[in-house]
XYZ file of C-alpha atoms in Angstrom:
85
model
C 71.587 174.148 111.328
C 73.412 171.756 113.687
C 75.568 168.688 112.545
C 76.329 166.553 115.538
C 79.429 164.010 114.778
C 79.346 160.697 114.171
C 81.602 158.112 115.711
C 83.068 155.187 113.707
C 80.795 153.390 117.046
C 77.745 155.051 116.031
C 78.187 154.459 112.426
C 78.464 150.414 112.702
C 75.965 150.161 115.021
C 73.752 151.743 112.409
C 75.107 149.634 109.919
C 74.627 146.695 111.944
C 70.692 147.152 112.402
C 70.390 147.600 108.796
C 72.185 144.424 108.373
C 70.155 142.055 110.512
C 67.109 142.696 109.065
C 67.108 139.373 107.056
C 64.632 137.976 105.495
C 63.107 134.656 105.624
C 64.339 133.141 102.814
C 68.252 134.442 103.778
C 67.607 133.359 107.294
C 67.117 129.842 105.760
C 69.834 129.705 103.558
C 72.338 130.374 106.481
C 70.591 127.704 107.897
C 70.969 125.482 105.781
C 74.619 126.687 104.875
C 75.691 126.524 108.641
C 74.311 122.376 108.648
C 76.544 121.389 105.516
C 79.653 123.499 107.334
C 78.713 120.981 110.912
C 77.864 117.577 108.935
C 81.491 118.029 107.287
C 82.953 119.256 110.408
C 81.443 116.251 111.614
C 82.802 113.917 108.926
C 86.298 115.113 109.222
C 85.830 114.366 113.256
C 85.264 110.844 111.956
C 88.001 110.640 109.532
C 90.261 111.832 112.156
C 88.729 109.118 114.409
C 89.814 106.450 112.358
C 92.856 107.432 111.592
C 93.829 107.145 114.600
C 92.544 103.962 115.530
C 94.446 102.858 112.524
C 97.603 104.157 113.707
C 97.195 102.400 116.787
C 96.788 99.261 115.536
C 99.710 99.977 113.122
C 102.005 100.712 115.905
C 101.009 97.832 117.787
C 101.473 95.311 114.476
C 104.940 97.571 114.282
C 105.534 96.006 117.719
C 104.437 92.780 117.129
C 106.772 92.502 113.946
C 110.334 94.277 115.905
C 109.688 91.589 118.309
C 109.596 88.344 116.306
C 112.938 90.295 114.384
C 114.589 90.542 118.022
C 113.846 87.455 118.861
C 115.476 85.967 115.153
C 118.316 88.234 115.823
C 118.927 86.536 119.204
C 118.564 83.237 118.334
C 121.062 83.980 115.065
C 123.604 85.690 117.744
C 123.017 82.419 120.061
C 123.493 79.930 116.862
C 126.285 82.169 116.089
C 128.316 81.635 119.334
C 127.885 77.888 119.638
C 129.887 77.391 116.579
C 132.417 79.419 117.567
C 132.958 77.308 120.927
């Protein structure tokens, strides 16, 4: 009686055989588990999306609003001078 070894190689790959051998019913439940995991991978892409389009406008409001407070500040500083000459 001869016992050949087994690598840790040949082992998974016989392992692996036995492991795809799904049937229908699994194959469709992966399926169908793999589309809910890419329609909320595909809402977060969205969420993400608007976020940053609402950052954008908030930085550009942000802009709008540090200008009209420069511009106060000047004309204070400008007021400000003329009534000291």
């Amino acid at each position: 009686m001869s016992v050949e070894p087994v690598t840790a190689k040949d082992y998974e790959a016989r392992i692996c055989r036995a492991q795809l051998q799904l049937t229908k019913t699994e194959i469709e439940e992966i399926s169908e588990m793999l589309l809910y995991e890419e329609l909320s991978r595909a809402r977060i892409r969205d969420l993400e999306e608007g976020v940053r389009a609402q950052r954008a406008r908030g930085s550009a409001r942000a802009v709008r609003r540090w200008t009209r407070v420069a511009r106060w500040a000047t004309r204070r500083a400008e007021r400000y001078e003329d009534q000291l000459s």
